[in-house]
Structure formats: structure tokens, C-alpha cells
One Martini backbone bead per residue (centre of mass of N, CA, C, O) as a GRO file, in nm:
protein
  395
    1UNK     BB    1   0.096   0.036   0.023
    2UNK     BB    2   0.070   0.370  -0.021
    3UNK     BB    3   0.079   0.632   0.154
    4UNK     BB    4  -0.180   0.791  -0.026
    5UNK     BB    5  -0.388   0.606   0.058
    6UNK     BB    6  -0.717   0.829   0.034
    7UNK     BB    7  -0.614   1.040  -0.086
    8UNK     BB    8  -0.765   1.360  -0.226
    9UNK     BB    9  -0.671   1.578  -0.541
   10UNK     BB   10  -0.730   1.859  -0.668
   11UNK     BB   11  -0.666   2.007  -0.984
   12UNK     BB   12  -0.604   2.377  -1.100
   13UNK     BB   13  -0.328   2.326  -1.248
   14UNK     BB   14  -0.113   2.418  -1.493
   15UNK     BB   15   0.190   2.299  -1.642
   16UNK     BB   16   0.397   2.270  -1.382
   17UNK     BB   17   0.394   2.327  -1.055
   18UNK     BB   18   0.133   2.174  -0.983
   19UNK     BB   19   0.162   1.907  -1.157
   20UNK     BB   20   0.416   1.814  -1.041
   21UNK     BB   21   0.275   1.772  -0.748
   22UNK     BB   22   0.102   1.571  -0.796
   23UNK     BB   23   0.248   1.353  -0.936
   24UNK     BB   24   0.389   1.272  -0.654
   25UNK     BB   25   0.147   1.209  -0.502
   26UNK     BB   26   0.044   1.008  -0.685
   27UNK     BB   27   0.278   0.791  -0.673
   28UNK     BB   28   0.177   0.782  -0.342
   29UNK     BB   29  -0.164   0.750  -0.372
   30UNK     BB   30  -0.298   0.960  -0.476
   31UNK     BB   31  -0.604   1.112  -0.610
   32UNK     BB   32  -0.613   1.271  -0.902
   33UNK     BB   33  -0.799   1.510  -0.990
   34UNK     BB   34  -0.819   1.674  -1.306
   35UNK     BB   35  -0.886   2.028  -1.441
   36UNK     BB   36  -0.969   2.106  -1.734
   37UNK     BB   37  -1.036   2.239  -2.051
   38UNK     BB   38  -1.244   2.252  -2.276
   39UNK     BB   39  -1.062   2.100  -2.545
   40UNK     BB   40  -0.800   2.210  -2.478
   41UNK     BB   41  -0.641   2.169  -2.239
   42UNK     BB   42  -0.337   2.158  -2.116
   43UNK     BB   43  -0.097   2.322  -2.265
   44UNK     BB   44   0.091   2.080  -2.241
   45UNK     BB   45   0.028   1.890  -2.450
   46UNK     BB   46   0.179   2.116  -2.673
   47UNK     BB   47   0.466   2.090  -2.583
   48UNK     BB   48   0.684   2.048  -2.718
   49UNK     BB   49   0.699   1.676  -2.847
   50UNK     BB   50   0.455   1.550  -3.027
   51UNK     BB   51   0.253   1.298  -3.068
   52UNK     BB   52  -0.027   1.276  -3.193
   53UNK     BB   53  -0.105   1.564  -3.067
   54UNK     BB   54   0.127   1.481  -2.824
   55UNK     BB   55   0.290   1.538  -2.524
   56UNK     BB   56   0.536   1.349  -2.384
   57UNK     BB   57   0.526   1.532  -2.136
   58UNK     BB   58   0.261   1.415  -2.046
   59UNK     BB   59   0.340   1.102  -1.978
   60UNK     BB   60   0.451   1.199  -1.708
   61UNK     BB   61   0.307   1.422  -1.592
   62UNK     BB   62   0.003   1.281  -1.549
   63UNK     BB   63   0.036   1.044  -1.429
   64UNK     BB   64  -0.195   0.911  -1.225
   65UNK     BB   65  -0.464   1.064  -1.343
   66UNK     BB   66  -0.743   1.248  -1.362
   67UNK     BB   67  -1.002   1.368  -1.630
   68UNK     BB   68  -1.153   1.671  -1.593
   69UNK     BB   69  -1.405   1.888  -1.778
   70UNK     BB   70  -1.400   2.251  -1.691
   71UNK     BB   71  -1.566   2.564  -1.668
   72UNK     BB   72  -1.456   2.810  -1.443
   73UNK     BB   73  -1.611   3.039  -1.568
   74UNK     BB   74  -1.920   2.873  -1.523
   75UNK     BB   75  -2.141   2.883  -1.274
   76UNK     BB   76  -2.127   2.572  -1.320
   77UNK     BB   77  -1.849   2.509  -1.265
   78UNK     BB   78  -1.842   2.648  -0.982
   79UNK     BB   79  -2.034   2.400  -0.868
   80UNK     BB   80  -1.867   2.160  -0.938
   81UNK     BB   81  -1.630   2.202  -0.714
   82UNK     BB   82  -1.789   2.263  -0.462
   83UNK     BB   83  -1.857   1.957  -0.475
   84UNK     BB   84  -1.563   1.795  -0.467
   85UNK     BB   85  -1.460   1.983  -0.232
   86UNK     BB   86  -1.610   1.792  -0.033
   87UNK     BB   87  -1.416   1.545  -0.137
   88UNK     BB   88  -1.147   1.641  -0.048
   89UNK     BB   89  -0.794   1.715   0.091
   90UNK     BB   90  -0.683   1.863  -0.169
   91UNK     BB   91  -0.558   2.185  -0.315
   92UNK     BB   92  -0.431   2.263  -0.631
   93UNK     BB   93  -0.307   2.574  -0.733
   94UNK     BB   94  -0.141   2.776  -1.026
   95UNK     BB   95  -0.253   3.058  -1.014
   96UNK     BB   96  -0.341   3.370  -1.013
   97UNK     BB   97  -0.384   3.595  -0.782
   98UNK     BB   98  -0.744   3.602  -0.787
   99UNK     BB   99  -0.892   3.392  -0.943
  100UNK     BB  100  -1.068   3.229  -0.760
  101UNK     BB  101  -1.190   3.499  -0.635
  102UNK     BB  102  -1.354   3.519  -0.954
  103UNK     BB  103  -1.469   3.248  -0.880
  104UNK     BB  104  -1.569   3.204  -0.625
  105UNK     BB  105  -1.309   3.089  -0.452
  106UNK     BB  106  -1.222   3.176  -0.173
  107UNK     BB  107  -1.071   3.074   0.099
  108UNK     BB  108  -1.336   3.136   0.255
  109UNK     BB  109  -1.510   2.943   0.072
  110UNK     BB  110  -1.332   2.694   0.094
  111UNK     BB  111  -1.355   2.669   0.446
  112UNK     BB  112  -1.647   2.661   0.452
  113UNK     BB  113  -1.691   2.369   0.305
  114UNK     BB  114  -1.366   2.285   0.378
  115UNK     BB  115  -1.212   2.278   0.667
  116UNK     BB  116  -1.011   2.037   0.611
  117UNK     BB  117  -0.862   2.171   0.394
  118UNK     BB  118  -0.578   2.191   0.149
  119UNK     BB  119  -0.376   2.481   0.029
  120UNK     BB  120  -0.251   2.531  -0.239
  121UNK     BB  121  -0.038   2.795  -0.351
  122UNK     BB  122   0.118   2.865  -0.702
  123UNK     BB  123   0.315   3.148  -0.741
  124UNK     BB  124   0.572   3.397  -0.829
  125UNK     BB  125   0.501   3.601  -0.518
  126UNK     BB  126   0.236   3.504  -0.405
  127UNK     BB  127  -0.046   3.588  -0.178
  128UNK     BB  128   0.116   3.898  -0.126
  129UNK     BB  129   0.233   4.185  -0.181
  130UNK     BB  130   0.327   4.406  -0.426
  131UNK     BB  131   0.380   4.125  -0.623
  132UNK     BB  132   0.108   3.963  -0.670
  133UNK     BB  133   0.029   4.098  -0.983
  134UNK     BB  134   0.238   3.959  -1.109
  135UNK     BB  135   0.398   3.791  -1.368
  136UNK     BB  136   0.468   3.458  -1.308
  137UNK     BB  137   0.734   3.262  -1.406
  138UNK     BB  138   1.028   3.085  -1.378
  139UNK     BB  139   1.191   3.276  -1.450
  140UNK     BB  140   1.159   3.508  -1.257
  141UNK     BB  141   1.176   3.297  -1.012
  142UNK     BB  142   1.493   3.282  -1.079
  143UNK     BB  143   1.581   3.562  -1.069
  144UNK     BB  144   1.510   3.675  -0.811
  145UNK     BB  145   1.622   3.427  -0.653
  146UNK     BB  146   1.955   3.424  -0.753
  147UNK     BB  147   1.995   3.219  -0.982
  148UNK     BB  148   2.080   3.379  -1.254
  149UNK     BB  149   2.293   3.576  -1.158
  150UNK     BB  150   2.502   3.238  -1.149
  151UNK     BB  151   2.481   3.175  -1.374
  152UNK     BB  152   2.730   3.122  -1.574
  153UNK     BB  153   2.986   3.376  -1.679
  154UNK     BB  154   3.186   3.615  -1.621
  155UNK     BB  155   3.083   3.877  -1.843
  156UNK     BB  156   2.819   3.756  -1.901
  157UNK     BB  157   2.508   3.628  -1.989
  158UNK     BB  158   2.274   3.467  -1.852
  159UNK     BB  159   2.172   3.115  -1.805
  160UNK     BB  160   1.952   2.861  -1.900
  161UNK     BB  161   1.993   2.557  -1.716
  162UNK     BB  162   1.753   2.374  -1.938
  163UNK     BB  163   1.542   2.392  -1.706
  164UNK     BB  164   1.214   2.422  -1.508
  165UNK     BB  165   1.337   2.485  -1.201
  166UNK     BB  166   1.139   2.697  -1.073
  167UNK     BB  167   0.886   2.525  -1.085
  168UNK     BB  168   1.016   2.237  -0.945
  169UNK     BB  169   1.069   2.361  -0.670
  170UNK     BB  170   0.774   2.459  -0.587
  171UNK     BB  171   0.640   2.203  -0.620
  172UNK     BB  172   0.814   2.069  -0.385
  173UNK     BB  173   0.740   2.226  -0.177
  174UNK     BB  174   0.471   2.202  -0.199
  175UNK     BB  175   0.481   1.895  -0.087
  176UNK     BB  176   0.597   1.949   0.171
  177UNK     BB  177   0.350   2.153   0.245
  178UNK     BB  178   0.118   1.941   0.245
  179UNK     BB  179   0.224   1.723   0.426
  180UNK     BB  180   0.239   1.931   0.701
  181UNK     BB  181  -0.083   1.966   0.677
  182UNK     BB  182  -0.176   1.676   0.711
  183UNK     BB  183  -0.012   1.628   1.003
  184UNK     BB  184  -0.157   1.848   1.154
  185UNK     BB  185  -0.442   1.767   1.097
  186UNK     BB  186  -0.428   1.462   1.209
  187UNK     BB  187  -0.253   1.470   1.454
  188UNK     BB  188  -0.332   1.785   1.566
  189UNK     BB  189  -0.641   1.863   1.470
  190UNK     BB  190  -0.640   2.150   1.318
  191UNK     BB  191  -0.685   2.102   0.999
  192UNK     BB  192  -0.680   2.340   0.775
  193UNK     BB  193  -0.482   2.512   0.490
  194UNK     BB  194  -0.262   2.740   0.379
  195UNK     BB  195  -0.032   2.732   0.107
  196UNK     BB  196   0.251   2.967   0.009
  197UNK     BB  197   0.380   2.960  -0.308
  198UNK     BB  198   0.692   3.094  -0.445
  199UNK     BB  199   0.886   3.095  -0.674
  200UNK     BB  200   1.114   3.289  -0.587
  201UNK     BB  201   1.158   3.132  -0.308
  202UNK     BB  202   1.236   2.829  -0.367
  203UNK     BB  203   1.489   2.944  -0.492
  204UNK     BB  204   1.614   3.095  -0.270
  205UNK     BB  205   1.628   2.865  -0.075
  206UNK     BB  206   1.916   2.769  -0.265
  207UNK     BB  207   2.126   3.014  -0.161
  208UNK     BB  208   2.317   2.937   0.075
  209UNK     BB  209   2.466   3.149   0.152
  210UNK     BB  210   2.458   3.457   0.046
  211UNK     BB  211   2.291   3.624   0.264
  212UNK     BB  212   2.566   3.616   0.481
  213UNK     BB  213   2.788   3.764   0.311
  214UNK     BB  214   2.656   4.025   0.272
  215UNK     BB  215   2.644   4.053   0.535
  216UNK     BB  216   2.939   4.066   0.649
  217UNK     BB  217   3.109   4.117   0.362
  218UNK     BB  218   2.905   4.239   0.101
  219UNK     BB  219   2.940   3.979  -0.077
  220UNK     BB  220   2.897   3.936  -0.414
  221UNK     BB  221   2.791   3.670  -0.585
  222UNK     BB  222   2.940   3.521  -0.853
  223UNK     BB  223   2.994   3.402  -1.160
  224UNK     BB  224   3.194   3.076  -1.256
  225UNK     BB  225   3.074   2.821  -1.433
  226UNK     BB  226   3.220   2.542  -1.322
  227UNK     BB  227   3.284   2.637  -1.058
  228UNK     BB  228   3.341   2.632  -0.703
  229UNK     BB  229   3.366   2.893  -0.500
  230UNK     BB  230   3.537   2.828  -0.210
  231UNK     BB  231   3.590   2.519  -0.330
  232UNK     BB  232   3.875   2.310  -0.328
  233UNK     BB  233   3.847   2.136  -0.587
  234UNK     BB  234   3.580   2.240  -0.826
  235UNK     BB  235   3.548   2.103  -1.154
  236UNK     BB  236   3.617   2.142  -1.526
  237UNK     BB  237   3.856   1.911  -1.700
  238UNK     BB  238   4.023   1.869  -2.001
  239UNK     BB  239   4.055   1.612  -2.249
  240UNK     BB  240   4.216   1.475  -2.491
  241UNK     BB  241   3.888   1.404  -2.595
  242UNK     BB  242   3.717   1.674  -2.581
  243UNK     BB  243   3.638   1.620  -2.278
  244UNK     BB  244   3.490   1.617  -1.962
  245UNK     BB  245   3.577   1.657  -1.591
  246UNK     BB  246   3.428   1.610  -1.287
  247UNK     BB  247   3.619   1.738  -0.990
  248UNK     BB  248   3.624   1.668  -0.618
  249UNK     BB  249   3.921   1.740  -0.418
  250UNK     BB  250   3.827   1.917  -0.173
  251UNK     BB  251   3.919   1.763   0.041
  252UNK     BB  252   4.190   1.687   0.211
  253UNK     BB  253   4.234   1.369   0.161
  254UNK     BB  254   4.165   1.395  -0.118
  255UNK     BB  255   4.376   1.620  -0.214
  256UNK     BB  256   4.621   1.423  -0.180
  257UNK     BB  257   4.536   1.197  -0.357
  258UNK     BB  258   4.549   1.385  -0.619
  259UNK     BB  259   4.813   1.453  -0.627
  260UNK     BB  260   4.935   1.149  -0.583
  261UNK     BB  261   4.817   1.098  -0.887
  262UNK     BB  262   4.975   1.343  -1.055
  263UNK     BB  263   5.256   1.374  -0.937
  264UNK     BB  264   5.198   1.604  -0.644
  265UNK     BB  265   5.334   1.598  -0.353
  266UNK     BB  266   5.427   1.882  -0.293
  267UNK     BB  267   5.116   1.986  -0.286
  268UNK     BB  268   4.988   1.791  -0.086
  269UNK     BB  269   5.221   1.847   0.160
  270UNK     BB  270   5.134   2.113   0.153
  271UNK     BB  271   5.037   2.339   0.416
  272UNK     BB  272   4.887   2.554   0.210
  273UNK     BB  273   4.728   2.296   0.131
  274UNK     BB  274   4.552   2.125   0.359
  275UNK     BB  275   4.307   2.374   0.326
  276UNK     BB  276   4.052   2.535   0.181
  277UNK     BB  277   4.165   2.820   0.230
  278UNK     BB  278   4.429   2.758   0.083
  279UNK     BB  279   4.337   2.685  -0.199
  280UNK     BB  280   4.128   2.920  -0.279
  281UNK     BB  281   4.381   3.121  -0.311
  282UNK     BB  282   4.465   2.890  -0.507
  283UNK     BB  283   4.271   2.797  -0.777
  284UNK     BB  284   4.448   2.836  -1.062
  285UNK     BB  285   4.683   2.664  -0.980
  286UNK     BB  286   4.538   2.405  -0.918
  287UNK     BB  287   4.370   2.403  -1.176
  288UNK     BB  288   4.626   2.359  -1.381
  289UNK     BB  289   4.769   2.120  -1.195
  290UNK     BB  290   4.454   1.967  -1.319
  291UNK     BB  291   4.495   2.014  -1.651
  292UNK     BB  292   4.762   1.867  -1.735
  293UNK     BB  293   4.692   1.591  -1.691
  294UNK     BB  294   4.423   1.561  -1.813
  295UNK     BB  295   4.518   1.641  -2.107
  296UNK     BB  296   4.701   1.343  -2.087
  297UNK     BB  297   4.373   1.203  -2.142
  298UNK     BB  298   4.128   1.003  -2.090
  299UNK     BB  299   3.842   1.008  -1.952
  300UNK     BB  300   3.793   0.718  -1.881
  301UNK     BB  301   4.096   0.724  -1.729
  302UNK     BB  302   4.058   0.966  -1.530
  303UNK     BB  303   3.831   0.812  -1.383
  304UNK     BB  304   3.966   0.543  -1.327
  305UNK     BB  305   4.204   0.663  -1.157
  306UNK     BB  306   4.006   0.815  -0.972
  307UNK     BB  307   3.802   0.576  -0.848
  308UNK     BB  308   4.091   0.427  -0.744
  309UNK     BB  309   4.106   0.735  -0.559
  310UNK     BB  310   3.858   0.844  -0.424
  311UNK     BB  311   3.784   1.070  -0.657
  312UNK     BB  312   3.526   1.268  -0.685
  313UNK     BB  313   3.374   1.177  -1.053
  314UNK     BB  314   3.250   1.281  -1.371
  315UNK     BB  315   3.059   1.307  -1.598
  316UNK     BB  316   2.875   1.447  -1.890
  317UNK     BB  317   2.535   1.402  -1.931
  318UNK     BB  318   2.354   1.270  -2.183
  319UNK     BB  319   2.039   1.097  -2.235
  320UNK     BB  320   2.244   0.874  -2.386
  321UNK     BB  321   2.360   0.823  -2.147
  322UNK     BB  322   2.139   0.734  -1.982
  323UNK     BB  323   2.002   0.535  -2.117
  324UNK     BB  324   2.317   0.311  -2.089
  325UNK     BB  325   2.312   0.255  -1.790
  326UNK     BB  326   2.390   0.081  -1.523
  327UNK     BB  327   2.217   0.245  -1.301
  328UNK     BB  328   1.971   0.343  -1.363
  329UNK     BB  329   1.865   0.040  -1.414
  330UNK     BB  330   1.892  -0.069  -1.144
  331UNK     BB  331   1.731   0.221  -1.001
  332UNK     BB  332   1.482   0.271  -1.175
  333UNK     BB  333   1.498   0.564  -1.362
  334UNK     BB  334   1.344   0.368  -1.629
  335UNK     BB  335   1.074   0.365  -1.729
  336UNK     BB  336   0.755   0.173  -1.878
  337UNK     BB  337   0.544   0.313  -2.102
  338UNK     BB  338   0.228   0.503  -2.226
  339UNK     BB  339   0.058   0.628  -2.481
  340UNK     BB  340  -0.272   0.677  -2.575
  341UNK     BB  341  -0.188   0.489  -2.843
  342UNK     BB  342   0.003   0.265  -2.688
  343UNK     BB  343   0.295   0.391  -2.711
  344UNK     BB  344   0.643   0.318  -2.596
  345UNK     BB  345   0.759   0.474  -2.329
  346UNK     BB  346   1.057   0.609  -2.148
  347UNK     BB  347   1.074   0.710  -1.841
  348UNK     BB  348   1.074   0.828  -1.518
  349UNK     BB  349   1.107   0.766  -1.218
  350UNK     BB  350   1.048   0.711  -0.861
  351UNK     BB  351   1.025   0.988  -0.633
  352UNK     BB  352   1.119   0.861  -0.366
  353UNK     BB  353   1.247   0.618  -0.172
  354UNK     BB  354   1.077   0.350  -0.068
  355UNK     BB  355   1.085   0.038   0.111
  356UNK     BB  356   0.784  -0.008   0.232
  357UNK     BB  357   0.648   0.276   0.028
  358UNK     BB  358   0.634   0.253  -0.305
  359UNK     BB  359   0.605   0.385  -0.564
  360UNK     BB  360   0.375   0.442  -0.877
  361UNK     BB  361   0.234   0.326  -1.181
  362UNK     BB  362  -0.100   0.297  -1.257
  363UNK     BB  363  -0.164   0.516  -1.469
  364UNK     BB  364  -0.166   0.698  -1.749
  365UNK     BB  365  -0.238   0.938  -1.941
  366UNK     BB  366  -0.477   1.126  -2.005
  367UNK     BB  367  -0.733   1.197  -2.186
  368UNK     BB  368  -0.922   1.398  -2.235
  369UNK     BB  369  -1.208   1.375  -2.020
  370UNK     BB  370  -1.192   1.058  -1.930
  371UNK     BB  371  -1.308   1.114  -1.627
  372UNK     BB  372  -1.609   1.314  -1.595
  373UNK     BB  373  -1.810   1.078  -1.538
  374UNK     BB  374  -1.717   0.951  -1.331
  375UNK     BB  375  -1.628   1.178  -1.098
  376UNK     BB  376  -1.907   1.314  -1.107
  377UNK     BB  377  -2.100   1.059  -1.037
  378UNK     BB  378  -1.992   1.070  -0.736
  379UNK     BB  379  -2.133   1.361  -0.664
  380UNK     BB  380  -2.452   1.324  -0.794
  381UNK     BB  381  -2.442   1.335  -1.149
  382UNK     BB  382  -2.608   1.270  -1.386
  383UNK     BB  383  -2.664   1.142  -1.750
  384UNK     BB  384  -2.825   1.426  -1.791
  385UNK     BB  385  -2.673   1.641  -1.685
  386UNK     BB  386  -2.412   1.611  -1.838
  387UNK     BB  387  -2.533   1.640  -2.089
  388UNK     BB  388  -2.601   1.939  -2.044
  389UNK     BB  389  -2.334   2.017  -2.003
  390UNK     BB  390  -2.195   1.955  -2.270
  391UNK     BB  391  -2.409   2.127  -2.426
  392UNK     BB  392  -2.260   2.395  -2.285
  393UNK     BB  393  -1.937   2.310  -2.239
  394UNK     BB  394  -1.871   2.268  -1.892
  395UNK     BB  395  -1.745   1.959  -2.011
   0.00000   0.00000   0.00000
């Protein structure tokens, strides 16, 4: 039995942040029914790459959800909703602050309708605040949050790290926040609660030190590259056959390995470099005497040399490394779909790994509006009230 087997949640949100959050509690058996707008249905359908006029990141992005067709914008949809609302655990939504309250939906009647209930609510800049009613996607909670301003090489133009990093850390949070007020409900009896998740916060949280170094020192930290700033060595390192190796042999007892294999004693057993701080003040000298090296050897061979001396070292994956791999394939971190149309697709695993109940897919990514009428059905619409509701649009 998986943990959140008994949970349902309402998701009410498109493209990447709310419907990530949701992917991973379906994952570990919540019911997740999906509200999508009739005939268009979520934006991500048409995303990237898509087969038969539909996009293969819906079969990740959707897998184990149940997809219900209503028009929110209609007196008729928002009274539907009103309905599910009384029965589910979790409400998760990733509009703009106030569409909700547009719709008739605000967090005091959602919470009149049911006490119990978990709001999760994932925006730019949150519920509050000067900005909160600014468009906030991904990118933006990227830059305020201080990630984009340390992407790339100092002097150059900030880069997109190549995946929607800022939508998916708020989906996690989310996921963390939703858990905690579960945690509350349950065990605590406090009832349900609002999540408010900031696309530019879930980013902010994960600048490690950064604001405590500005407290302290004025110190603006800067794009550095490959390199990891004040933690010596730890770079990418070209290789004879113009591949790079990613090396970190910062640990103190690592870096005098490091020095000793590449035939560097002198420097291993320098006092000046015994430790962290002492590396990172030549770390420009430090990292020359491991790319001397590295440059006269292949990849595969630098590798082998490295964790034959307990060398924390690994190359640089793309997805066809990914695929290739026989770790991945160990830990189980590719496994096999279904497309709609039955059309076999290789996707990513479930994580996080629990070991006496872990999570699974248990059904392929819905078809729009797949199943409207089962759980409509459950809420007490007739097939005649649907008939009508369908004829109207509104589902």
C-alpha cells in the first residue's frame, strides 16, 4: 500500500508548477483528479515534442491522474467544483493570485465549504505583497530568486539552466508544504490550512550561503563557470579527447589523493594547501595542475584513475549517456509507458525511494475529459445533468 493511499486532491492547476506537485503525491497513491478546460485542455498537451498531436512530456507530467473537463470561467463549473471540494484532501492551484476569488472560489469559501481541507496555492511572488499581482513564471522566480544572476561565466550574459528548475523546486515545496499540513491536520486535529508557495522563494531557498556572506561581508556572489567559488578543487577539467571531467577533490584528505596521483606530491603535502582555505586562494594555480594532467589522458581513463583513488570525479550526461547507463537502469530510473494511443515510451522513475511503501504508476496519462464522468458520476450528476452540462460546454 502506498503512503497517501485514501488521499484525494483537486488539482486545478496547468502547465508545470501545481501539476509537478501533484505527479509526485499520485506517485505515492493520492487520487489526483485534474481539472483541465473542455476541448483545449492543459496548455502542456502541446509543449515540446509531441506524437500524435500530443506532447510525450504529458506521459510523465500527467501519469496516475484522472482528467475531469470543466469551464471554471462558468456559474455551472464553479458549482462544480463547490461540489468535488467536499470531497477531496488537497486543493492544489497554480493560477494567478485571484483568479480563484474571480471564480467565486476564495480561500474563505473554500474553507467554509470544507474545513478540512489543504490549500495549496503555487504563484510568482505568493498570496501578499507589492508583487503579487505581477506574471510570474518560471524564469522570473528564477532571476529574483537569485539563481539566474550566478548561471554562466562572469561577464557574459546570465543562462537558462536548460530545464524549468524554478517551476519544478516550487512544485517541491509544494509538495513538502502539503505533507506538513497533513502532518497538522491528522496527527494535530488543527484542520486544513493555506500553502503559499513563491516561484521566486522556493529558488531564494536554495542560495546556500548568499545572504549571510552580503550580511557579513558586502560580498556579491558572482557567476563563476564550472568552478565552485571558495571550494577548492571543484571544476571541469578538459580531457585529451575533448571531453571534460567534473572533479571535486576539496575534501582535505581527497585533494592530497588527488595531488598523489597525478604525481604531485609536493603540493599534497603543502601546508599552504592542507586546507579548504588555503586551496581556494590559489585555486586558479591549483586548477592548472589538475588540467596539465588531465589533458594528457582520455576521459574514461581519468575517471578510472580517479575513483580507483576514492576521487569524487564523473562526466558530463546526456540523455543518450542516460539511457546507456547501468546505475540508472539498477535504480530503476527509467521505466516503461504508454502513450494514448498505446505507443511504448520510456520515462523517468518514481522518487523519492521509500523502501516498504514506494511509490508506482499505476495508470498512463488521461486522454482529455477521460474521466468526467466517472467522478463526476460520484458526486451525485446524473447522465442526464452531464448530457446537459456537455451541451452547454461546460464540461
Amino acid at each position: 500500500m502506498r503512503p497517501l493511499e485514501g488521499i484525494k486532491v483537486l488539482e486545478l492547476g496547468q502547465l508545470i508548477a501545481g501539476p509537478f506537485a501533484t505527479k509526485i503525491l499520485g506517485e505515492f497513491g493520492a487520487e489526483i483528479i485534474k481539472i483541465e478546460p473542455p476541448h483545449t485542455g492543459d496548455p502542456l498537451r502541446k509543449w515540446r515534442l509531441l506524437h500524435e498531436g500530443t506532447s510525450v512530456w504529458w506521459a510523465s507530467q500527467s501519469r496516475n491522474k484522472k482528467s475531469v473537463t470543466v469551464d471554471l470561467r462558468s456559474t455551472e463549473g464553479q458549482a462544480i467544483i463547490r461540489r468535488l471540494l467536499k470531497e477531496v484532501d488537497i486543493l492544489v492551484e497554480n493560477f494567478r493570485p485571484g483568479a480563484l476569488e474571480g471564480w467565486g472560489l476564495s480561500e474563505e469559501v473554500l474553507q467554509e465549504i470544507n474545513p478540512e481541507l489543504i490549500i495549496v496555492r503555487v504563484s510568482g511572488y505568493g498570496q501578499d505583497g507589492p508583487y503579487r499581482d505581477l506574471p510570474g513564471f518560471g524564469l522570473v522566480g528564477e532571476a529574483m530568486g537569485g539563481f539566474r544572476y550566478l548561471s554562466g561565466e562572469q561577464g557574459r550574459p546570465p543562462v537558462r539552466v536548460g530545464i524549468s528548475i524554478g517551476d519544478s523546486l516550487s512544485a517541491l515545496h509544494a509538495v513538502i508544504g502539503a505533507l506538513m499540513a497533513l502532518r497538522h491536520r491528522e496527527v494535530q486535529k488543527g484542520g486544513g490550512q493555506v500553502v503559499d508557495i513563491a516561484l521566486y522563494e522556493s529558488v531564494f531557498n536554495m542560495m546556500e550561503s548568499l545572504v549571510a556572506e552580503y550580511s557579513i561581508f558586502g560580498e556579491v556572489r558572482q557567476p563563476a563557470g564550472s568552478r565552485l567559488p571558495g571550494i577548492t578543487p571543484s571544476n571541469a577539467y578538459l580531457c585529451a579527447d575533448g571531453k571534460y571531467a567534473l572533479i571535486a577533490g576539496n575534501g582535505d584528505s581527497i585533494f592530497k589523493r588527488l595531488m598523489s596521483l597525478i604525481g604531485r606530491d609536493d603540493v599534497a603535502n603543502d601546508p599552504a594547501f592542507a586546507h579548504n582555505d588555503g586551496r581556494s586562494a590559489e585555486a586558479d594555480y591549483i586548477d592548472s595542475i589538475i588540467s596539465q594532467w588531465t589533458i594528457q589522458h582520455s576521459l574514461d581513463d581519468v575517471l578510472e584513475a580517479l575513483h580507483e583513488n576514492r576521487v569524487p570525479a564523473g562526466r558530463v550526461y546526456d540523455v543518450e549517456d542516460i539511457f546507456n547507463d547501468p546505475h540508472y537502469k539498477a535504480r530503476e530510473m527509467l521505466i516503461q509507458g504508454e502513450l494514448e494511443d498505446g505507443t511504448e515510451v520510456t520515462l523517468p522513475g518514481v522518487l523519492p525511494k521509500l523502501r516498504k511503501t514506494p511509490g508506482s504508476v499505476e495508470r498512463r496519462a488521461p486522454t482529455l475529459g477521460q474521466d468526467t464522468e466517472e467522478v463526476l458520476g460520484k458526486i451525485g450528476i446524473s447522465a442526464t445533468e452531464l448530457s446537459e452540462l456537455r451541451a452547454k460546454g461546460v464540461i
